[in-house]
Short mmCIF file of C-alpha atoms and ligand atoms in Angstrom, two decimals:
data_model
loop_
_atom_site.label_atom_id
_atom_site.label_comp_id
_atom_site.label_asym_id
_atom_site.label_seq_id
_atom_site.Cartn_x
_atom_site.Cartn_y
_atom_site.Cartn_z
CA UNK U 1 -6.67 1.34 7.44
CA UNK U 2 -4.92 4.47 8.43
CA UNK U 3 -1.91 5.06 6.63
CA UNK U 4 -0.53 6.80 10.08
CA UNK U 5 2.30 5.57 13.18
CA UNK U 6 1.18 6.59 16.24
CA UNK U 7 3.83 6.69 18.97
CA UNK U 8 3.60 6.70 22.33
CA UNK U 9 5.86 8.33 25.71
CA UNK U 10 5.61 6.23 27.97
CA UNK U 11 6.56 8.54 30.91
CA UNK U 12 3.27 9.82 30.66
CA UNK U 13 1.25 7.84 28.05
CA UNK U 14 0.41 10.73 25.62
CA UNK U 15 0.13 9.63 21.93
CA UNK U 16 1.22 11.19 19.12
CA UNK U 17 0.25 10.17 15.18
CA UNK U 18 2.20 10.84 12.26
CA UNK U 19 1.60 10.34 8.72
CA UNK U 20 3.09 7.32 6.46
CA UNK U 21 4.62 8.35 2.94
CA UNK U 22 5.07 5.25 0.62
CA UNK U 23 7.55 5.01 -1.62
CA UNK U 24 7.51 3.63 -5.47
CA UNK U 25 9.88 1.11 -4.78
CA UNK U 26 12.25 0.37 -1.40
CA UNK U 27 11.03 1.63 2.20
CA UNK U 28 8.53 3.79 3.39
CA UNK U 29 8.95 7.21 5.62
CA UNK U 30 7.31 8.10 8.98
CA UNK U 31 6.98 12.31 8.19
CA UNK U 32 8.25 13.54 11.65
CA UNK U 33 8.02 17.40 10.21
CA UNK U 34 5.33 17.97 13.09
CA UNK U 35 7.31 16.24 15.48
CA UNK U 36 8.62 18.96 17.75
CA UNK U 37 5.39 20.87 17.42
CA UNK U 38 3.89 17.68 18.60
CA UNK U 39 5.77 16.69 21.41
CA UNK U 40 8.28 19.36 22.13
CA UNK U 41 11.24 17.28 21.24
CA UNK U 42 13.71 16.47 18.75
CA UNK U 43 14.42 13.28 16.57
CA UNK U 44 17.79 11.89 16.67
CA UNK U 45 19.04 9.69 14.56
CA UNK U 46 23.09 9.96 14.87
CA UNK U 47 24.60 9.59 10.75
CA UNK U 48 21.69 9.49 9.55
CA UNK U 49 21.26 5.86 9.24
CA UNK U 50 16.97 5.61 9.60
CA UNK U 51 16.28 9.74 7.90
CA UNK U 52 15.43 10.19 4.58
CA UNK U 53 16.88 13.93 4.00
CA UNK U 54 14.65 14.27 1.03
CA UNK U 55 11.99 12.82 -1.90
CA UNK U 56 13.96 11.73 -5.10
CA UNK U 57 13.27 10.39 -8.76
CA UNK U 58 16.73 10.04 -9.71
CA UNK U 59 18.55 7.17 -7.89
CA UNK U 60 17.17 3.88 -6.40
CA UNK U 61 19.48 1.84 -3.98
CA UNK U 62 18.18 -2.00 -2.45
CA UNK U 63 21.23 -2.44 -0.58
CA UNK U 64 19.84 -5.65 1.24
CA UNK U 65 19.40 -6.96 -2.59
CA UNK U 66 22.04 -5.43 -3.78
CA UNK U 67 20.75 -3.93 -6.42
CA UNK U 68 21.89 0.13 -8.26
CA UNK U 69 19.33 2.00 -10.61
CA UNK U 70 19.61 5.82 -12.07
CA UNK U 71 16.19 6.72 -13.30
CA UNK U 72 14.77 2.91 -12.89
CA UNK U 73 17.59 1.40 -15.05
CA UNK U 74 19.65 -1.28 -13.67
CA UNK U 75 23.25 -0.54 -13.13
CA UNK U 76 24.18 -3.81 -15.21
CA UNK U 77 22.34 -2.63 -18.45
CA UNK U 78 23.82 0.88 -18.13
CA UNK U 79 27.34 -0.44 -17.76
CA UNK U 80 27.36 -3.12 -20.51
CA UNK U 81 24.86 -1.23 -23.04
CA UNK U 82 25.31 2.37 -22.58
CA UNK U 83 28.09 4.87 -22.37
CA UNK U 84 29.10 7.64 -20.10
CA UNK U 85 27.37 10.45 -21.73
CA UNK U 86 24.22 8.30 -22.10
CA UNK U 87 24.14 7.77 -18.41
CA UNK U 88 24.48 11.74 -18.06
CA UNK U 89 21.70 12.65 -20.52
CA UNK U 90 19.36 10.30 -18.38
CA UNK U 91 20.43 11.28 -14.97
CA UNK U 92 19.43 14.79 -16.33
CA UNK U 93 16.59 14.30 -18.69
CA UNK U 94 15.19 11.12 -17.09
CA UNK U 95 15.21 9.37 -20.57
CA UNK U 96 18.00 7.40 -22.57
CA UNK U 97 19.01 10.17 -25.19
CA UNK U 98 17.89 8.88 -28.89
CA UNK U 99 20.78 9.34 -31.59
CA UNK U 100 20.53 13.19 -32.70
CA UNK U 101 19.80 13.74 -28.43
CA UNK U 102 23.14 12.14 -28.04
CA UNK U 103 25.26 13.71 -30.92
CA UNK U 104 24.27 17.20 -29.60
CA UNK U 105 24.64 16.52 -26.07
CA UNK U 106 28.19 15.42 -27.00
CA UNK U 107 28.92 18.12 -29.19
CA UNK U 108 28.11 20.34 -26.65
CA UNK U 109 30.26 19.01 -23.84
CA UNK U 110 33.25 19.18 -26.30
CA UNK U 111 32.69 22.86 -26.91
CA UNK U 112 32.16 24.05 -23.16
CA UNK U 113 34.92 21.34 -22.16
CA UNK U 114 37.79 24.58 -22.10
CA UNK U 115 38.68 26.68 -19.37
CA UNK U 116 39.06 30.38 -18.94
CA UNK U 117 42.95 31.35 -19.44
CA UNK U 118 42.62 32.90 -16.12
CA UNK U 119 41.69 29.40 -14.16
CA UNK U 120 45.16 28.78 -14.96
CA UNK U 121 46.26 30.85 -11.98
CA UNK U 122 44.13 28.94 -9.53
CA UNK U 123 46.10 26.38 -10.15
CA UNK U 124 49.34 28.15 -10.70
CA UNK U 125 49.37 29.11 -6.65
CA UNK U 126 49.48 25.75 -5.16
CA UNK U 127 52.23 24.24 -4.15
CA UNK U 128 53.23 21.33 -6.71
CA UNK U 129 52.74 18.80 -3.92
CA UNK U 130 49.31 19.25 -3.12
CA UNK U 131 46.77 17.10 -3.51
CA UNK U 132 45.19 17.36 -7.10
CA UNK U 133 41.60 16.74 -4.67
CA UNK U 134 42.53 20.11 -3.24
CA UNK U 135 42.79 22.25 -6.28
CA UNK U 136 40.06 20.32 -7.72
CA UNK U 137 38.08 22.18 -4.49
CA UNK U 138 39.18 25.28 -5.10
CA UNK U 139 39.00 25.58 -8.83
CA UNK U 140 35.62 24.32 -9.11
CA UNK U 141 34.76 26.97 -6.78
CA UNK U 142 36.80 29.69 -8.41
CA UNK U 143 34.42 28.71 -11.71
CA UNK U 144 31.74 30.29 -9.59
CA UNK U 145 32.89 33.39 -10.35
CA UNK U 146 33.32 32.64 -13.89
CA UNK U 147 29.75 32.13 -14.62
CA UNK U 148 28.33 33.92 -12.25
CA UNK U 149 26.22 37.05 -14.72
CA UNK U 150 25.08 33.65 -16.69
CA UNK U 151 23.11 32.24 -14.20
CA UNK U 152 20.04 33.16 -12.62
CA UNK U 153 19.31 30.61 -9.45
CA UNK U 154 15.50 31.52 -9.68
CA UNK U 155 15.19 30.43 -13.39
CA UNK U 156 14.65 26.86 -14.24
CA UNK U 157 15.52 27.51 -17.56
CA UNK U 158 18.90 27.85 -16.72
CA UNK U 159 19.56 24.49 -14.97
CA UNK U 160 20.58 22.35 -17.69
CA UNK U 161 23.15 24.85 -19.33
CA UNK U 162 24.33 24.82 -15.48
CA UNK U 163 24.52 21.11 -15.63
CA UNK U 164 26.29 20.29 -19.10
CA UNK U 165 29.03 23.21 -18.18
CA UNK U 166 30.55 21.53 -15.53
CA UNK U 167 29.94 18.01 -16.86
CA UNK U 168 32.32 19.36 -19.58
CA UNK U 169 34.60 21.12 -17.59
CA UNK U 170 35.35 18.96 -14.35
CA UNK U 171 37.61 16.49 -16.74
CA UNK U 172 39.71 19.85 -18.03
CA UNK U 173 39.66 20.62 -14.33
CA UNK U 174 40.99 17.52 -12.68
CA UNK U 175 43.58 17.02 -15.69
CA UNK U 176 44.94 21.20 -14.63
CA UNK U 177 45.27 19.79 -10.96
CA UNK U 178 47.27 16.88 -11.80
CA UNK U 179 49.82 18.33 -14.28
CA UNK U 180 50.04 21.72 -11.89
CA UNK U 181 51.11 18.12 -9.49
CA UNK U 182 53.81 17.49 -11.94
CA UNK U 183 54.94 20.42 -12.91
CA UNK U 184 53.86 19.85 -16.76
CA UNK U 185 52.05 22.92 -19.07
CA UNK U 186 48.82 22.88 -19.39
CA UNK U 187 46.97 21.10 -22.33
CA UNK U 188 43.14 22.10 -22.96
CA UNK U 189 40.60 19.19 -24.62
CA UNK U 190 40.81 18.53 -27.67
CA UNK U 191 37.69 19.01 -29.63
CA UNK U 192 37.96 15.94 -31.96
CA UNK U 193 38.14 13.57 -28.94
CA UNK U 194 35.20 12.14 -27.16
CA UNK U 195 34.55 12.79 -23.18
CA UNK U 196 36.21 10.21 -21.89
CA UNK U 197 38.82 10.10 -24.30
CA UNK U 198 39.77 13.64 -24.04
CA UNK U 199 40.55 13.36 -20.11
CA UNK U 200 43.11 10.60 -20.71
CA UNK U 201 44.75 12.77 -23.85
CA UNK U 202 44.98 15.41 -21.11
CA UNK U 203 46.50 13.78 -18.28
CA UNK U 204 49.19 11.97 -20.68
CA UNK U 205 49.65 14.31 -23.67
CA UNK U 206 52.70 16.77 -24.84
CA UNK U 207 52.69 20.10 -25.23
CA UNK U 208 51.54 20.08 -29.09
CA UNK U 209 49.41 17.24 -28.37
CA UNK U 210 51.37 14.25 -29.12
CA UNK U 211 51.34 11.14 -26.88
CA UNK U 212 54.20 9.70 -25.72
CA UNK U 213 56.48 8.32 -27.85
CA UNK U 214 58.66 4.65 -27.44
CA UNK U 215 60.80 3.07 -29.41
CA UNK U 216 57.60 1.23 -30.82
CA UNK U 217 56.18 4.45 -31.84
CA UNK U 218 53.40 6.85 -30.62
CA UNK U 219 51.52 5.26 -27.36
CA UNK U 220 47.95 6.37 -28.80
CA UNK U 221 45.11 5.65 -26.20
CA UNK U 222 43.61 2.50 -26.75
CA UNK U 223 40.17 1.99 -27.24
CA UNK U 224 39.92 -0.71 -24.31
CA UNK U 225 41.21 1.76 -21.95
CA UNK U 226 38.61 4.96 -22.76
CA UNK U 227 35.74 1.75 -22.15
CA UNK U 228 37.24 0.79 -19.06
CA UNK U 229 37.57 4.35 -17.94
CA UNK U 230 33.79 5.17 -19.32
CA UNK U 231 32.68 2.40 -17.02
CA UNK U 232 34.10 3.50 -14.40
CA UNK U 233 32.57 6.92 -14.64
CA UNK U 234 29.15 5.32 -15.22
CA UNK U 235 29.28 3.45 -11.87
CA UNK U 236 30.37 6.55 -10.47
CA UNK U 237 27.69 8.79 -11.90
CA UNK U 238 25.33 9.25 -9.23
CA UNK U 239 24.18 7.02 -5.80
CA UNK U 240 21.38 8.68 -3.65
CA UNK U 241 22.06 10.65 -0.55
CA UNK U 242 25.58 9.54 0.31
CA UNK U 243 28.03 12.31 2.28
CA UNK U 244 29.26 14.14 -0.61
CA UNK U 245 25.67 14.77 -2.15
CA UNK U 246 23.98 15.67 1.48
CA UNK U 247 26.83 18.27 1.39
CA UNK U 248 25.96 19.54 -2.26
CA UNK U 249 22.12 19.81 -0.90
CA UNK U 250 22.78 21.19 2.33
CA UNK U 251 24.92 23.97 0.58
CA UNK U 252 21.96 23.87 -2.26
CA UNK U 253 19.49 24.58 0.62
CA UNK U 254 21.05 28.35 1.22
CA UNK U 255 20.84 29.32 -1.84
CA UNK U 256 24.44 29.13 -3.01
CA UNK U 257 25.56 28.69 -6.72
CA UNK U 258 25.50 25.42 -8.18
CA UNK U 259 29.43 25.21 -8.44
CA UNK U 260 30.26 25.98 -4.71
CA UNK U 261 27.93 23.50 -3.75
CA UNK U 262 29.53 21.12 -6.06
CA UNK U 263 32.91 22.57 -4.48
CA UNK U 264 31.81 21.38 -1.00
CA UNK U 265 30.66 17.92 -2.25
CA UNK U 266 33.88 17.19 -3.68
CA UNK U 267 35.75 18.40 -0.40
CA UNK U 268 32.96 15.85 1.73
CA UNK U 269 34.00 12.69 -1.15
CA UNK U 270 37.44 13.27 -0.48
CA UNK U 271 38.09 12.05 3.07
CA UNK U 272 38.72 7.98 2.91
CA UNK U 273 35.47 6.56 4.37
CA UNK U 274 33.84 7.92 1.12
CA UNK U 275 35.45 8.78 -1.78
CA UNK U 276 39.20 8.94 -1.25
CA UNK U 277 38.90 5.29 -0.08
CA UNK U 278 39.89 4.21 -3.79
CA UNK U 279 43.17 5.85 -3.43
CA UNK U 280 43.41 4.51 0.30
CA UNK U 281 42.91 0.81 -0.92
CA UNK U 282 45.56 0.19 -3.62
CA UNK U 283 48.52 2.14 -0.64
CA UNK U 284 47.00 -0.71 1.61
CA UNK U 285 47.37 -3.48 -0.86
CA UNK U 286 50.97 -2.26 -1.31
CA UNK U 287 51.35 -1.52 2.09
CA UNK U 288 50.18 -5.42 2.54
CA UNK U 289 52.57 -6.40 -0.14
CA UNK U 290 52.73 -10.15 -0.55
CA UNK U 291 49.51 -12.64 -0.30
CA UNK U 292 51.17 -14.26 2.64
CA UNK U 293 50.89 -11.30 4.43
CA UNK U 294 47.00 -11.04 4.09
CA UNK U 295 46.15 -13.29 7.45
CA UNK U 296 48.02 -10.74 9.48
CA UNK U 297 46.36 -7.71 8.32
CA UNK U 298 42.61 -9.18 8.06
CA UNK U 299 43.27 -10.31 12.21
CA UNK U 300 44.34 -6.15 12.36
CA UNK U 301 40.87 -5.45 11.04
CA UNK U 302 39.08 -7.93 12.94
CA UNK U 303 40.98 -6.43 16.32
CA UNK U 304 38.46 -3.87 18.56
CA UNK U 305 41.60 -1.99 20.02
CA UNK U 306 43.04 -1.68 16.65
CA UNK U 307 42.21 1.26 14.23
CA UNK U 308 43.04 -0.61 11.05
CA UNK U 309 40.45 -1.23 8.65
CA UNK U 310 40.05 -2.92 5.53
CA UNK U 311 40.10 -0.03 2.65
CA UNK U 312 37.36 -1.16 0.50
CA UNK U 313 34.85 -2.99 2.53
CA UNK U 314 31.76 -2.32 3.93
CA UNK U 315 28.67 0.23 3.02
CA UNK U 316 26.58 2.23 5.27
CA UNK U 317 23.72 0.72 2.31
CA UNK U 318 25.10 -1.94 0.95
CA UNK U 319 24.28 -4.95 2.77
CA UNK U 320 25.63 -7.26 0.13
CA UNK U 321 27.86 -7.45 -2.61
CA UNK U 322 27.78 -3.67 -4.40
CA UNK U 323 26.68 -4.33 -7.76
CA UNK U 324 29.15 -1.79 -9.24
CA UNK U 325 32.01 -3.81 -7.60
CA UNK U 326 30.65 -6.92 -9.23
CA UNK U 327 30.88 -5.14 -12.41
CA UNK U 328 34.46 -3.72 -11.75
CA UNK U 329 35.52 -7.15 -10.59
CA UNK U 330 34.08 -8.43 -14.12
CA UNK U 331 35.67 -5.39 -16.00
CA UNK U 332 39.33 -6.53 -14.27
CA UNK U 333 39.20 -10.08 -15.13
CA UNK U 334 38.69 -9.17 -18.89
CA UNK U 335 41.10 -6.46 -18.94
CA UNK U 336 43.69 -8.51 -16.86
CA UNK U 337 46.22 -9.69 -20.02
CA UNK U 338 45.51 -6.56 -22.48
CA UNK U 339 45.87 -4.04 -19.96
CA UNK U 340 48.71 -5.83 -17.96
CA UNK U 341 46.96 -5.35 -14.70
CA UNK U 342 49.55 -5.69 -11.68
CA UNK U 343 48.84 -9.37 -11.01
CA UNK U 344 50.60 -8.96 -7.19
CA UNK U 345 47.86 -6.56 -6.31
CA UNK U 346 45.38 -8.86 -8.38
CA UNK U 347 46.27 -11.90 -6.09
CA UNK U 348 46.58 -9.61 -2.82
CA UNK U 349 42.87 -8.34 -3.45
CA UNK U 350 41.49 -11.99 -4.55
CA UNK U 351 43.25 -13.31 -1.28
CA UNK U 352 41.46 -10.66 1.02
CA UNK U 353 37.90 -11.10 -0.72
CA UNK U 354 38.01 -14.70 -0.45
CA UNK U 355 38.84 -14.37 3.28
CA UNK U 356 36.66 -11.81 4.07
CA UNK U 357 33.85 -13.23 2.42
CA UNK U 358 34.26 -16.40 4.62
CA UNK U 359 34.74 -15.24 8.06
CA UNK U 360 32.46 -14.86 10.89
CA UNK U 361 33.50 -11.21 11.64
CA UNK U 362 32.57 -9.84 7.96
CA UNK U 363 29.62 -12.20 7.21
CA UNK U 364 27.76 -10.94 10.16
CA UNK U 365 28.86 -7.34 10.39
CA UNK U 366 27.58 -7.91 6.47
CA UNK U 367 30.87 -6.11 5.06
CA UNK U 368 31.59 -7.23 1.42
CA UNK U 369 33.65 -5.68 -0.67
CA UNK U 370 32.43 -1.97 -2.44
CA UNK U 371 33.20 0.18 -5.75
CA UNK U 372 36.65 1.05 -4.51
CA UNK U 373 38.21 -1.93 -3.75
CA UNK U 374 38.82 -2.89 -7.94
CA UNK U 375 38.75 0.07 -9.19
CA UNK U 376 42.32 1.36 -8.21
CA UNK U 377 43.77 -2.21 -9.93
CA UNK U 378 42.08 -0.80 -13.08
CA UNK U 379 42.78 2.97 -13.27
CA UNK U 380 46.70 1.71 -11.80
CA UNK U 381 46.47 -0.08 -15.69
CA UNK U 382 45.70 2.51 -16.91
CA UNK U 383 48.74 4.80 -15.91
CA UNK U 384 46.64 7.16 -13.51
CA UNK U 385 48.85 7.47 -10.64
CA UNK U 386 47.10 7.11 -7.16
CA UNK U 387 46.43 10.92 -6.42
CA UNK U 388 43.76 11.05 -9.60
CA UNK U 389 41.74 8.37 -8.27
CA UNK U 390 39.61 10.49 -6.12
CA UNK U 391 39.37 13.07 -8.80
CA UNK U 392 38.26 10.71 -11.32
CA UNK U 393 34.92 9.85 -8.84
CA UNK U 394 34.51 13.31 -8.89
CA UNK U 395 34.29 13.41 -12.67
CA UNK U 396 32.01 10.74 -12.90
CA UNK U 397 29.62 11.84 -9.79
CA UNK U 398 29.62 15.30 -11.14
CA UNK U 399 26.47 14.83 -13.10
CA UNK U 400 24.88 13.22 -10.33
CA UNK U 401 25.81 16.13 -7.67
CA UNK U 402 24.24 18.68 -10.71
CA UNK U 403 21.15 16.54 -11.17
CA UNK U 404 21.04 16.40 -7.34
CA UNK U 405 21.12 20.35 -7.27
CA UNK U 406 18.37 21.08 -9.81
CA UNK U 407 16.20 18.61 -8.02
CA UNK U 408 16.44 20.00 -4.47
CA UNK U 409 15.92 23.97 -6.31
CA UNK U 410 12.93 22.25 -8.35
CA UNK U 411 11.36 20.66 -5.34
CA UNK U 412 8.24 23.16 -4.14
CA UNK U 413 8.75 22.36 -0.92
CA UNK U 414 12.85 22.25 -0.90
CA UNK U 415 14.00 24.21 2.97
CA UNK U 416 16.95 25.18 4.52
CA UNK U 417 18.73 22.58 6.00
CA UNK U 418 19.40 23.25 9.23
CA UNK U 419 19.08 19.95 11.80
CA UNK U 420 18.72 20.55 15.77
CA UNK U 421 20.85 18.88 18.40
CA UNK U 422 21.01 17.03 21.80
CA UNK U 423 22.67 19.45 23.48
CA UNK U 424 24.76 17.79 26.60
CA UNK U 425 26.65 20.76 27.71
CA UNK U 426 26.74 23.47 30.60
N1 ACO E 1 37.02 -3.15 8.10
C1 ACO E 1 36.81 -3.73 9.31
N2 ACO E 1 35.69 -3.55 10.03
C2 ACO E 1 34.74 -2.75 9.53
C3 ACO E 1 34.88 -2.13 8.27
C4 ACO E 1 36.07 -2.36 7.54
N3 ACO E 1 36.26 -1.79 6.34
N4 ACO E 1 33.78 -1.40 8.00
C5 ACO E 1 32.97 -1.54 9.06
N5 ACO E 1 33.54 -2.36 9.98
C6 ACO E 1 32.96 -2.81 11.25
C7 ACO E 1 33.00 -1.72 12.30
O1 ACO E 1 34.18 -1.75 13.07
C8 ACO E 1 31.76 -2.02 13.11
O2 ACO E 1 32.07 -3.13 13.93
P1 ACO E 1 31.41 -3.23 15.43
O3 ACO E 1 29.94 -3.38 15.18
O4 ACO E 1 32.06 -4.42 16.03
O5 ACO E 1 31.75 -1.94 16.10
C9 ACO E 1 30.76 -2.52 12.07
O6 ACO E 1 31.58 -3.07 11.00
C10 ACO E 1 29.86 -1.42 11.50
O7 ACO E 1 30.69 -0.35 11.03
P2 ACO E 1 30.24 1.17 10.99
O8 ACO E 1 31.46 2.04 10.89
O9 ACO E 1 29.28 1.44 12.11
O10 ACO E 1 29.42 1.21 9.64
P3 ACO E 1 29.01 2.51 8.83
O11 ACO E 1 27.82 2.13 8.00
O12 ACO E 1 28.85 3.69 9.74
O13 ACO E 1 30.29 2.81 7.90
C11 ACO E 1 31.84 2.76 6.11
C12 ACO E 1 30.38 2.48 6.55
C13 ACO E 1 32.27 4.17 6.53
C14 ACO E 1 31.90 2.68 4.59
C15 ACO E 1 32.78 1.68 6.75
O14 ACO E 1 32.36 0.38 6.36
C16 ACO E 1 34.25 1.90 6.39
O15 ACO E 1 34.93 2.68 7.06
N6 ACO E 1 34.75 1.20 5.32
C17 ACO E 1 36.12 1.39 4.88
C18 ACO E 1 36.24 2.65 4.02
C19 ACO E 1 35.59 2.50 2.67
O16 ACO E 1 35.80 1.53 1.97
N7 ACO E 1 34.82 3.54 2.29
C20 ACO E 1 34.18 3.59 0.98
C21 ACO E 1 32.68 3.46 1.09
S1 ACO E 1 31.98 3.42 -0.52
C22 ACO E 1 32.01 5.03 -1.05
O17 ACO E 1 31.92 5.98 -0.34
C23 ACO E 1 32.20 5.20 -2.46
#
């Protein structure tokens, strides 16, 4: 049997053959390279909902199963048996890191985790009410020019050191953007803390590094919160071709450095049908406001003629339940007493899932509810006010853009991406 697809136009019955590529696990591809040569026309496929943009080790998505692995491992085992860094060392190395692996892959994010002085005034010319997403942008760009000398695009060899400086440094960025927000100095990481740890200490720390203080005493971060946090950035840490990593590729693809095209993938996560949904969900629950206002605003989503949708729901992938908001809905039930999770937005959420996940409209559109819709009731426990919830994706997906990178630069046979179009006008 021919491992081929041969298709056929039937204005004039010439037939064309292209080859099949199987994959190790999930669908196969039709290659379509020698399409145009072949038949003098273009492909189109509008969002790219049936084109695979590129081969990949790294991430594997079922979304009819419902079902998340980075490098072959299961979402569930990385969430409940591994950490954050963990996750990072085997989005980048392929392997689990053994125990000396992980103390020096942690020791080493600590130390690059400062930034220049001079970032400072990046951040110092933005207006205090911009979005932390957009100086997030910027700066991460701006540390383009801070490594520039260091790296050499050709060289393999360089990748890695690439990869674990802005794994360390994307926390110390996002932390500048949101205290630039509040008009509050500046505090770099502190070595002695872990990863996830350290971004927390920075968001919420005074200037000489104490936490706030009550009349209880010093609020030190509790361990609870860094795992709930750490979880979160796991389930963010990388998920195939979505908008934001197409972006980091595409800008990849012209040769660009590695932090520009990270730059661009955090400006494509930030608009609110990918990334900035998170922040968009927990305004809507508010916005909702009571449980018995839930019917009205599910028959708002349900309406043709009405732009309303529910923040939250629905995957271009996912065809079922995402896994990682099973494991966020999991992670908010146990935190729900010690973290003092806001029960009105609990009930408001629990009230819309049950709906949703009952009516006609959602069942067969096949719209259940994704990573975003819990994970604003968590990081809300947590303190982190609405405008870091975007930025704290971006922490966690940074490895995953970074891995992305080196993969496309590694790949032999890696081109410039550059798509044609139907053109329709005069
Ligand atoms: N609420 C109500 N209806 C919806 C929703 C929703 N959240 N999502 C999709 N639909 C409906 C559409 O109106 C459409 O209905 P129709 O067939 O009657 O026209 C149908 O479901 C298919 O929707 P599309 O927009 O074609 O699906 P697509 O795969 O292109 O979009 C997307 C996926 C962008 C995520 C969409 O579901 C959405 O806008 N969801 C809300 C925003 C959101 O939660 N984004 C986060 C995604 S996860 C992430 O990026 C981390």
């Amino acid at each position: 049997m021919k491992n081929t697809m041969t298709m056929i136009d039937n204005r004039n019955g010439k037939s064309y053959e292209f080859n099949i590529k199987d994959a190790t696990r999930g669908p196969s591809v039709v290659d379509i390279g020698s399409f145009y040569a072949q038949t003098g026309m273009f492909t189109y496929d509008n969002g790219f909902t049936s084109t695979a943009s590129c081969k990949s080790t790294i991430t594997f998505i079922d979304g009819e199963k419902g079902e998340l692995r980075y490098r072959g491992i299961k979402i569930e085992e990385l969430a409940t048996k591994h950490n954050y860094l963990e996750t990072c060392y085997l989005l980048l190395n392929s392997e689990l890191p053994n125990k000396e692996a992980l103390v020096d892959f942690d020791l080493e994010l600590r130390h690059r985790s400062l930034l220049h002085e001079n970032l400072k005034n990046i951040f110092a010319t933005f207006p205090t009410d911009a979005h932390p997403m957009a100086a997030l942008s910027a700066a991460t760009a701006a540390l383009s020019a801070f490594y520039y000398s260091h790296l050499n695009i050709a060289d393999e060899n360089d990748y890695q050191e690439m990869a674990r400086r802005i794994i360390a440094k994307m926390p110390t960025l996002a932390a500048f953007a949101y205290r630039h927000s509040i008009g509050a100095p500046f505090i770099q990481p502190d070595i002695e803390r872990s990863f996830t740890e350290n971004f927390l200490y920075m968001l919420r720390a005074y200037p000489g590094g104490k936490m706030h203080i009550g009349k209880d005493g010093e609020h030190k971060i509790k361990e609870i919160e860094i795992k709930a946090l750490d979880t979160i950035f796991t389930l963010h840490a990388d998920h195939e071709q979505n908008a934001s990593t197409t972006t980091v590729r595409g800008v990849a693809s012209t040769g660009a450095h590695p932090y520009v095209a990270i730059s661009a993938g955090i400006s494509a996560l930030w608009g609110r049908a990918h990334g900035g949904a998170n922040e968009s969900v927990i305004k809507q629950l508010e916005m909702i406001g009571s449980v018995d206002k839930v019917d009205e605003f599910i028959a708002r989503a349900k309406d043709p003629d009405d732009a309303f949708r529910l923040m939250g729901f629905g995957h271009r992938v996912y065809k079922n339940f995402d896994p990682r908001a099973k494991i966020l809905k999991n992670l908010q039930d146990q935190l729900k007493d010690e973290l003092n999770l806001d029960s009105n937005l609990m009930k408001i959420a629990n009230k819309i899932e049950e709906i949703a996940l009952n009516d006609e409209y959602f069942i067969s559109r096949k719209l259940y509810p994704n990573i975003d819709f819990y994970s604003g009731i968590i990081l809300t426990a947590l303190q982190i006010p609405k405008s870091m919830f975007t930025p704290i994706f971006v922490i966690g997906r940074t490895v995953g853009w970074i891995t992305q990178w080196i993969e496309f630069k590694k790949d032999k046979e890696n081109k410039i991406a550059r798509p044609r179009q139907l053109y329709l006008g005069k």
